[in-house]
Coordinates of C-alpha atoms and ligand atoms in Angstrom, one line a residue:
M81 CA 93.2 63.8 75.8
V82 CA 93.6 67.1 77.5
R83 CA 91.2 69.9 76.6
V84 CA 91.2 73.2 78.4
R85 CA 89.6 76.5 78.0
F86 CA 90.2 80.1 78.8
A87 CA 86.8 81.6 79.4
P88 CA 86.9 85.4 79.9
S89 CA 83.9 87.7 80.0
P90 CA 84.3 90.5 77.6
T91 CA 83.8 93.2 80.2
G92 CA 86.9 95.2 79.4
P93 CA 90.6 94.8 78.6
L94 CA 92.3 91.6 79.7
H95 CA 94.1 92.1 83.0
I96 CA 97.5 90.5 83.3
G97 CA 96.0 88.1 85.9
G98 CA 93.7 86.9 83.2
L99 CA 96.6 86.7 80.8
R100 CA 98.4 84.5 83.3
T101 CA 95.4 82.2 83.5
A102 CA 95.4 82.0 79.7
L103 CA 99.1 81.3 79.7
Y104 CA 98.9 78.4 82.1
N105 CA 96.0 76.9 80.2
Y106 CA 98.0 77.2 77.0
L107 CA 101.1 75.7 78.5
F108 CA 99.2 72.8 80.1
A109 CA 97.4 72.0 76.8
K110 CA 100.6 72.2 74.8
H111 CA 102.6 70.1 77.3
H112 CA 100.0 67.3 77.0
G113 CA 99.5 67.7 73.2
G114 CA 95.9 68.8 74.0
T115 CA 93.6 71.5 72.8
F116 CA 93.3 75.1 74.1
I117 CA 89.9 76.7 73.6
L118 CA 88.9 80.3 73.9
R119 CA 85.3 80.6 75.1
I120 CA 83.8 84.0 75.4
E121 CA 81.4 84.2 78.4
D122 CA 79.2 87.0 77.3
T123 CA 75.8 86.1 78.7
D124 CA 75.7 89.1 81.0
R125 CA 74.8 91.7 78.4
T126 CA 74.7 94.5 80.9
R127 CA 78.5 94.1 81.4
Y128 CA 79.3 93.6 77.8
V129 CA 82.0 96.0 76.5
E130 CA 82.4 96.7 72.8
G131 CA 85.9 95.7 71.5
A132 CA 86.8 93.6 74.6
E133 CA 86.7 90.3 72.7
A134 CA 88.9 91.5 69.9
Y135 CA 91.3 92.9 72.5
I136 CA 91.5 89.6 74.2
I137 CA 92.2 87.7 71.0
E138 CA 94.8 90.3 69.9
A139 CA 96.5 90.1 73.3
L140 CA 96.8 86.3 73.3
Q141 CA 98.1 86.4 69.7
W142 CA 100.7 89.1 70.6
C143 CA 101.9 86.9 73.4
G144 CA 102.2 83.9 71.1
I145 CA 99.6 81.9 73.0
D146 CA 96.8 81.9 70.5
P147 CA 94.1 79.4 71.3
D148 CA 93.6 76.5 69.0
V149 CA 89.9 77.0 68.7
G150 CA 87.7 80.0 69.5
P151 CA 85.3 82.5 68.0
H152 CA 88.2 83.7 65.8
T153 CA 89.0 80.3 64.3
K154 CA 87.5 77.5 62.3
D155 CA 85.7 75.0 64.5
K156 CA 88.3 72.3 64.2
I157 CA 86.9 70.2 67.0
N158 CA 83.2 70.7 66.4
A159 CA 82.3 71.9 69.9
G160 CA 81.3 75.5 69.0
P161 CA 80.0 78.1 68.9
Y162 CA 82.5 79.6 71.3
R163 CA 80.5 82.7 72.3
Q164 CA 77.9 81.9 74.9
S165 CA 75.6 84.5 73.5
E166 CA 75.4 82.2 70.4
R167 CA 74.6 79.2 72.6
K168 CA 71.7 80.8 74.4
H169 CA 69.2 78.3 73.1
L170 CA 71.1 75.4 74.7
Y171 CA 71.0 76.2 78.3
K172 CA 67.3 76.3 79.3
K173 CA 66.7 72.6 78.8
Y174 CA 69.5 71.7 81.1
A175 CA 68.1 73.9 83.8
E176 CA 64.7 72.2 83.3
Q177 CA 66.4 68.8 83.4
L178 CA 67.6 69.6 86.9
V179 CA 64.1 70.7 87.9
E180 CA 62.7 67.4 86.7
A181 CA 65.4 65.4 88.5
G182 CA 64.6 67.3 91.7
F183 CA 67.8 69.3 91.9
A184 CA 66.4 72.6 91.0
Y185 CA 63.1 74.5 91.1
Y186 CA 61.1 77.4 89.7
A187 CA 61.0 80.6 91.8
F188 CA 58.4 83.2 91.1
D189 CA 59.3 85.8 93.7
T190 CA 58.9 89.4 92.7
P191 CA 61.6 92.0 93.4
E192 CA 59.5 93.2 96.3
E193 CA 59.3 89.8 97.8
I194 CA 63.0 89.4 97.5
E195 CA 63.5 92.8 99.1
A196 CA 61.1 91.7 102.0
L197 CA 63.3 88.6 102.4
R198 CA 66.4 90.8 102.6
Q199 CA 64.8 93.0 105.3
R200 CA 63.7 90.0 107.3
L201 CA 67.2 88.5 107.2
K202 CA 68.7 91.8 108.1
A203 CA 66.4 92.1 111.1
Q204 CA 67.8 88.7 112.1
G205 CA 71.3 90.1 111.9
S206 CA 72.3 88.7 108.5
K207 CA 74.4 91.1 106.3
T208 CA 73.7 89.4 103.0
I209 CA 70.7 87.9 101.5
H210 CA 70.5 84.1 101.6
Y211 CA 68.0 82.3 99.4
N212 CA 68.7 78.9 100.7
Y213 CA 67.3 75.7 102.2
M214 CA 65.8 77.7 105.0
S215 CA 64.4 80.8 103.4
R216 CA 63.1 79.0 100.3
E217 CA 60.5 77.5 102.6
Y218 CA 58.5 80.7 102.8
M219 CA 59.1 82.1 99.3
K220 CA 57.0 81.6 96.2
N221 CA 58.5 78.7 94.3
S222 CA 57.7 75.3 93.0
L223 CA 58.7 73.7 96.3
T224 CA 56.1 75.7 98.3
L225 CA 53.3 76.3 95.7
P226 CA 50.8 73.6 94.6
A227 CA 51.9 72.0 91.3
S228 CA 48.8 73.3 89.6
E229 CA 49.6 76.9 90.5
V230 CA 53.1 76.4 89.2
Q231 CA 51.8 75.1 85.9
E232 CA 49.3 78.0 85.7
R233 CA 52.0 80.6 86.4
I234 CA 54.3 79.2 83.8
A235 CA 51.5 78.9 81.2
R236 CA 50.4 82.5 81.8
G237 CA 54.0 83.8 81.4
D238 CA 54.7 84.9 84.9
P239 CA 58.4 85.7 85.2
Y240 CA 60.4 83.0 87.0
V241 CA 64.0 82.0 87.6
I242 CA 65.3 78.5 88.1
R243 CA 67.3 77.9 91.2
I244 CA 69.5 75.1 92.3
K245 CA 68.1 73.2 95.3
M246 CA 70.9 72.7 97.7
P247 CA 70.3 70.0 100.2
P248 CA 70.6 71.1 103.8
K249 CA 72.8 68.4 105.2
E250 CA 75.4 67.1 102.8
T251 CA 79.0 67.6 102.2
I252 CA 80.6 68.3 98.8
R253 CA 84.1 67.1 98.5
F254 CA 86.4 67.8 95.5
Y255 CA 90.1 67.7 94.8
D256 CA 91.8 70.8 93.6
E257 CA 95.1 70.1 91.8
I258 CA 96.8 73.0 93.6
R259 CA 95.1 73.1 96.9
G260 CA 94.3 69.4 97.6
W261 CA 91.0 68.1 99.0
I262 CA 88.3 70.7 99.7
T263 CA 85.2 70.0 101.7
V264 CA 82.2 72.3 101.9
H265 CA 78.9 71.7 103.7
T266 CA 75.9 72.3 101.5
S267 CA 74.2 74.5 104.1
Q268 CA 76.9 77.0 103.3
I269 CA 75.8 77.3 99.7
D270 CA 72.8 79.4 98.6
D271 CA 70.2 78.2 96.1
K272 CA 71.9 80.1 93.3
I273 CA 70.0 81.1 90.2
L274 CA 70.8 79.0 87.2
L275 CA 68.4 80.5 84.6
K276 CA 67.4 84.1 84.8
S277 CA 63.9 85.5 84.2
D278 CA 64.9 86.6 80.7
G279 CA 65.7 83.0 79.9
M280 CA 69.5 83.6 79.9
P281 CA 71.7 81.3 81.9
T282 CA 73.8 82.6 84.8
Y283 CA 77.6 82.1 84.8
H284 CA 77.2 78.9 86.8
L285 CA 74.8 77.2 84.4
A286 CA 76.5 78.3 81.2
N287 CA 79.9 77.5 82.6
V288 CA 79.1 74.0 83.7
V289 CA 77.0 73.1 80.7
D290 CA 79.7 74.4 78.3
D291 CA 82.6 72.7 80.1
H292 CA 80.7 69.5 79.8
L293 CA 79.5 69.9 76.2
M294 CA 83.0 71.0 75.1
G295 CA 84.6 68.1 76.7
I296 CA 86.8 70.1 79.0
T297 CA 89.1 67.9 81.1
H298 CA 90.8 70.5 83.3
V299 CA 89.4 73.8 84.6
I300 CA 92.4 76.1 85.3
R301 CA 91.2 79.4 86.6
G302 CA 91.7 82.1 89.1
E303 CA 91.3 81.7 92.8
E304 CA 88.3 84.0 92.8
W305 CA 86.3 81.1 91.3
L306 CA 87.1 78.7 94.1
P307 CA 83.9 79.6 96.0
S308 CA 81.8 78.7 93.0
T309 CA 83.3 75.3 92.6
P310 CA 81.3 73.4 95.2
L311 CA 78.2 74.5 93.4
H312 CA 79.6 73.4 90.1
V313 CA 80.7 70.0 91.5
F314 CA 77.1 69.6 92.9
M315 CA 75.7 70.4 89.5
Y316 CA 77.9 67.9 87.7
Q317 CA 76.7 65.2 90.2
A318 CA 73.1 66.3 89.6
F319 CA 73.5 66.1 85.9
G320 CA 75.2 62.7 86.2
W321 CA 78.2 64.1 84.4
E322 CA 81.8 63.4 85.2
A323 CA 83.3 66.7 86.5
P324 CA 86.6 68.0 85.0
R325 CA 89.6 68.4 87.3
F326 CA 90.0 71.7 88.9
A327 CA 93.1 73.9 89.5
H328 CA 92.6 77.3 91.1
L329 CA 95.5 79.6 90.6
P330 CA 97.0 81.8 93.3
L331 CA 96.2 85.5 93.4
I332 CA 98.6 88.1 92.0
L333 CA 99.1 90.6 94.8
R334 CA 100.0 94.2 94.9
P335 CA 103.7 94.9 95.1
D336 CA 103.3 95.7 98.8
G337 CA 101.5 92.4 99.3
K338 CA 98.3 94.2 100.5
G339 CA 95.5 92.6 98.5
K340 CA 94.9 91.6 95.0
L341 CA 96.5 93.6 92.2
S342 CA 93.7 95.6 90.7
K343 CA 93.3 97.6 87.5
R344 CA 93.6 100.8 89.4
D345 CA 96.9 99.8 91.1
G346 CA 98.9 100.1 87.9
D347 CA 97.8 103.6 87.3
Q348 CA 98.6 104.6 90.8
M349 CA 102.0 102.9 91.0
G350 CA 103.1 103.7 87.4
F351 CA 103.1 100.3 85.7
P352 CA 100.8 98.8 83.1
V353 CA 98.4 96.0 84.1
F354 CA 97.1 95.3 80.6
P355 CA 99.1 93.6 77.8
L356 CA 98.0 96.0 75.1
Q357 CA 96.8 99.6 75.0
W358 CA 93.1 99.9 75.7
K359 CA 90.8 102.7 74.6
D360 CA 87.7 102.9 76.6
P361 CA 84.8 102.9 74.2
K362 CA 82.7 105.2 76.4
S363 CA 85.1 107.7 77.9
G364 CA 87.7 107.5 75.1
E365 CA 90.4 107.2 77.8
I366 CA 93.5 105.5 76.6
I367 CA 95.4 103.2 78.9
K368 CA 98.8 102.0 77.8
G369 CA 99.7 98.3 77.8
Y370 CA 103.0 96.4 78.1
R371 CA 103.3 96.5 74.3
E372 CA 103.1 100.2 74.1
E373 CA 105.4 100.6 77.1
G374 CA 108.2 98.9 75.2
F375 CA 107.9 95.3 76.4
L376 CA 108.7 92.3 74.3
P377 CA 106.1 89.5 74.5
E378 CA 108.7 86.9 75.5
A379 CA 109.7 89.0 78.5
L380 CA 106.1 89.5 79.6
I381 CA 105.5 85.7 79.3
N382 CA 108.6 84.8 81.2
F383 CA 107.7 87.3 83.9
L384 CA 104.1 86.2 84.2
V385 CA 104.8 82.5 84.3
L386 CA 106.9 82.9 87.4
L387 CA 104.0 84.6 89.2
G388 CA 102.7 81.3 90.5
W389 CA 104.7 78.6 88.8
H390 CA 108.3 77.7 89.7
P391 CA 110.8 75.3 88.0
S392 CA 112.6 72.5 89.7
D393 CA 115.8 74.5 90.0
N394 CA 116.6 78.2 90.3
R395 CA 116.6 79.0 86.6
E396 CA 114.7 82.2 85.7
I397 CA 114.9 82.5 81.9
F398 CA 112.3 80.4 80.0
S399 CA 111.3 80.5 76.4
L400 CA 107.8 79.5 75.5
D401 CA 109.2 76.2 74.1
T402 CA 111.0 75.3 77.3
L403 CA 107.9 76.2 79.3
I404 CA 105.8 73.9 77.2
K405 CA 108.3 71.1 78.0
E406 CA 108.5 71.8 81.7
F407 CA 105.2 73.2 82.8
S408 CA 103.2 71.2 85.3
I409 CA 100.4 72.0 87.7
E410 CA 102.2 70.4 90.5
R411 CA 104.7 73.3 90.4
I412 CA 102.1 76.0 90.9
G413 CA 102.0 77.3 94.5
K414 CA 98.9 78.2 96.4
A415 CA 100.1 81.3 98.1
G416 CA 99.5 84.7 96.5
V417 CA 102.4 86.1 94.6
R418 CA 103.5 89.7 94.7
F419 CA 103.7 91.6 91.5
N420 CA 107.2 93.1 91.0
Y421 CA 107.6 95.6 88.2
S422 CA 111.3 95.9 88.4
K423 CA 111.5 92.2 87.8
A424 CA 109.4 92.7 84.7
L425 CA 111.9 95.3 83.5
W426 CA 114.8 93.0 84.3
F427 CA 113.3 90.3 82.0
N428 CA 112.6 92.8 79.3
Q429 CA 116.2 94.1 79.4
Y430 CA 117.4 90.6 79.1
Y431 CA 115.3 89.8 76.1
I432 CA 116.1 93.0 74.4
R433 CA 119.7 92.1 74.6
Q434 CA 119.0 88.7 73.1
R435 CA 117.2 90.1 70.1
P436 CA 119.3 90.9 66.9
N437 CA 119.8 94.6 66.4
K438 CA 117.9 94.7 63.2
D439 CA 114.7 93.8 65.0
F440 CA 114.6 97.3 66.4
I441 CA 115.2 99.2 63.1
P442 CA 111.4 99.5 62.3
L443 CA 110.9 101.1 65.7
L444 CA 113.6 103.7 65.0
R445 CA 112.4 104.3 61.5
K446 CA 108.9 105.0 62.8
A447 CA 110.2 107.6 65.3
I448 CA 112.4 109.2 62.6
K449 CA 109.4 109.6 60.4
E450 CA 107.1 110.8 63.1
N451 CA 109.5 113.4 64.5
Q452 CA 111.1 114.3 61.1
W453 CA 114.5 113.4 62.5
R454 CA 117.7 112.9 60.7
D455 CA 117.8 109.7 58.8
Y456 CA 120.5 107.0 58.7
D457 CA 121.1 103.9 56.6
D458 CA 120.3 100.5 58.1
N459 CA 123.9 99.7 59.0
T460 CA 124.3 102.9 61.0
L461 CA 120.9 102.3 62.7
E462 CA 122.2 98.9 63.8
T463 CA 125.3 100.5 65.2
I464 CA 123.2 103.0 67.1
I465 CA 121.0 100.1 68.4
Q466 CA 124.1 98.2 69.5
L467 CA 125.4 101.2 71.4
L468 CA 122.1 101.8 73.2
K469 CA 121.2 98.1 73.8
E470 CA 123.2 97.7 77.0
R471 CA 121.4 100.6 78.5
V472 CA 117.7 100.1 77.6
K473 CA 115.1 98.4 79.7
R474 CA 112.2 99.0 77.3
T475 CA 112.2 99.3 73.6
T476 CA 110.8 102.8 73.9
D477 CA 114.1 103.7 75.6
F478 CA 115.8 103.3 72.3
I479 CA 114.0 106.5 71.3
E480 CA 114.0 108.3 74.7
E481 CA 117.7 107.5 75.4
G482 CA 118.8 107.7 71.8
A483 CA 117.0 110.8 70.5
F484 CA 120.3 112.7 70.4
F485 CA 121.5 110.6 67.5
F486 CA 118.7 112.1 65.4
T487 CA 118.2 115.6 66.7
S488 CA 120.5 118.0 68.6
P489 CA 119.8 118.4 72.3
K490 CA 117.0 120.7 73.3
E491 CA 118.3 121.2 76.8
Y492 CA 121.5 120.4 78.6
D493 CA 122.0 118.6 81.9
E494 CA 122.5 121.5 84.3
K495 CA 124.0 119.5 87.1
T496 CA 127.0 118.5 85.0
I497 CA 127.5 122.0 83.7
Q498 CA 127.4 123.3 87.3
K499 CA 130.0 120.8 88.4
Q500 CA 132.3 120.7 85.4
W501 CA 132.4 124.1 83.8
K502 CA 135.9 125.3 84.7
Q503 CA 138.7 127.2 83.0
E504 CA 140.4 123.9 81.9
T505 CA 137.3 122.2 80.7
Q506 CA 136.2 125.1 78.7
A507 CA 139.7 125.2 77.2
F508 CA 139.4 121.5 76.5
L509 CA 136.2 122.0 74.5
Q510 CA 137.7 124.9 72.6
F511 CA 140.7 122.8 71.8
L512 CA 138.5 120.2 70.4
E513 CA 136.6 122.7 68.3
Q514 CA 139.8 123.8 66.7
T515 CA 141.3 120.4 66.3
W516 CA 138.2 118.9 64.8
E517 CA 138.0 121.6 62.2
T518 CA 141.1 120.3 60.6
L519 CA 140.7 116.6 61.3
E520 CA 140.8 114.8 58.0
Q521 CA 139.6 111.4 58.8
W522 CA 136.6 111.4 61.1
D523 CA 136.5 108.0 62.7
V524 CA 136.5 106.5 66.2
E525 CA 140.2 106.1 66.4
N526 CA 141.1 109.6 65.3
I527 CA 138.4 111.1 67.4
Q528 CA 139.8 109.2 70.4
N529 CA 143.2 110.6 69.6
T530 CA 142.0 114.2 69.7
L531 CA 140.3 113.6 73.0
Q532 CA 143.6 112.2 74.5
Q533 CA 145.6 115.1 73.1
G534 CA 143.1 117.5 74.7
L535 CA 143.3 115.8 78.1
K536 CA 147.1 115.9 78.0
Q537 CA 147.3 119.5 76.9
W538 CA 145.1 120.7 79.8
G539 CA 146.2 118.2 82.4
L540 CA 142.7 116.7 82.7
K541 CA 141.4 113.3 83.8
P542 CA 138.7 111.8 81.6
G543 CA 136.3 112.0 84.5
K544 CA 136.7 115.8 84.6
A545 CA 136.5 116.6 80.9
F546 CA 134.3 114.0 79.2
P547 CA 131.0 114.6 81.1
L548 CA 130.9 118.1 79.8
L549 CA 131.7 117.0 76.3
R550 CA 128.9 114.5 76.6
V551 CA 126.5 117.1 77.7
A552 CA 127.6 119.3 74.8
I553 CA 126.9 116.6 72.2
T554 CA 124.0 114.7 73.7
G555 CA 122.5 117.0 76.3
K556 CA 122.7 114.1 78.9
G557 CA 125.0 113.3 81.8
A558 CA 125.4 109.7 80.8
G559 CA 125.2 107.4 77.7
P560 CA 127.2 105.2 75.4
S561 CA 130.8 105.7 74.4
L562 CA 131.5 109.2 73.2
P563 CA 133.9 108.6 70.3
N564 CA 131.4 106.2 68.9
I565 CA 128.6 108.7 69.2
L566 CA 130.7 111.4 67.6
A567 CA 131.7 109.1 64.7
I568 CA 128.1 108.4 64.0
L569 CA 127.0 112.0 64.1
G570 CA 129.8 113.0 61.7
K571 CA 132.2 115.9 61.8
E572 CA 129.9 118.6 60.7
E573 CA 127.1 117.8 63.2
S574 CA 129.6 117.2 66.1
L575 CA 131.2 120.6 65.5
K576 CA 127.8 122.3 65.2
R577 CA 126.7 120.9 68.6
L578 CA 130.0 121.8 70.2
K579 CA 129.8 125.4 69.0
Q580 CA 126.1 125.6 70.0
F581 CA 126.9 124.4 73.5
L582 CA 129.8 126.8 74.0
A583 CA 127.7 129.7 72.8
Y584 CA 124.9 128.5 75.2
V585 CA 127.1 128.3 78.3
Q586 CA 128.8 131.5 77.6
S587 CA 125.4 133.2 77.2
V588 CA 124.1 132.0 80.5
K589 CA 127.2 132.0 82.7
Q590 CA 129.5 134.7 84.0
P591 CA 132.8 134.5 82.0
L592 CA 135.3 132.4 83.9
Ligands
LIG649 N1 83.8 84.0 82.8 C1 84.6 83.7 83.9 C2 85.7 84.8 84.0 O1 85.4 85.9 83.5 C3 85.2 82.3 83.8 C4 85.7 81.7 85.0 C5 86.0 80.3 84.7 O2 87.1 80.1 84.1 O3 85.2 79.4 85.0 O4 86.8 84.6 84.4

């Protein structure tokens, strides 16, 4: 029975790399009819950020990949609690178990002694501090101190940590489902701390103990955790537990391929890296997410899944259901994948077109209310949505691109005016002004006829006359079909805009 977990630390908003990890775990679990757990790894209280856990849950739910079990659900599988801070009491005895079995030891070194070690290693040319099979020999720990002193120190409450005791000359071999066999020599691995002096577990201890206690069968996580895996494998062996299978996902790279996509890159390059908006609890700074930028969750999912996984053919469009059917770890590559925002927009545009028009009515209603814009009935709103749909890439574009349906233009596209304002085009607009006044039935067909008449009368091609009319009515140089726009605006409003425009151009331009 497959059981996987997504184990974020609540240190801030969920980055899309983390979201992809969650997605792959979800898909893998669902594909195998297994269970997807959310475990909050919050033992490092110094990095804890208020609101991050709620954010993570909301983001997963918005994407439709809600975990089966987690701190936000009933404990259906009886493996909780699912916040490590609520499991604190569990970990110490496991660290002690390793000490008893000879795989770990107590270390009493003071910060000054650790600093002295750092200096000594530095003098020998080492850039980083290594507390390992060599240096532990001359530090204060239960391997070097007499047993009686160790007992005394513990009894008197001296601060200590528990460290893993890596043997000097062994190899650790494990199979990564994406990368194949990996072999690491134990001399390469430091004696990592398992239990901190405040009695709290480190990531390594809590992670391994919880994966075991929760019955995790597959650990699917980011590549940045690969260096920790040999230690974890060693710990499983030391505990005498069967290790889960491991799959380390490829990195998501910056669009230029230079390094890992970071939280800062989005800001600098103008695209979101978070699924939802995040308000920093300290600074109050607000960072927009995909949701607020006008993305549909199905588009984000489809975009994200292909950053690492690929199907057996060249299809690109995948619903969550299809993904559940087809997902497999074998089809995840190991090479880093470049992030490509225009591809994300392409998917979003596709999914916007797939959605029924009525889905976007609430969005428009909200904007109408907020801006105190002209209101329309639902049918007309649907027509407006239909007209805009082919052009929008983000749902927010319905508002940005379509504002002219609800409010008259605040400014006019100068380029078009420069290019198209001529004697004949001015006459064309004046002709329309007069003709429209007396037009009885204001509908697409009749409007179309008046435009044709005007063109004929002044010997104009549509490409010469319509752009200016469009600017007069919408302010913009491009947009949906003009007769349709005019029909929706109505005779009165259309005439008002036309007059306004003529007055404006005449006021700023020399008479022709
Ligand atoms: N807490 C780790 C993180 O923040 C979990 C890594 C893992 O999945 O083991 O990603």
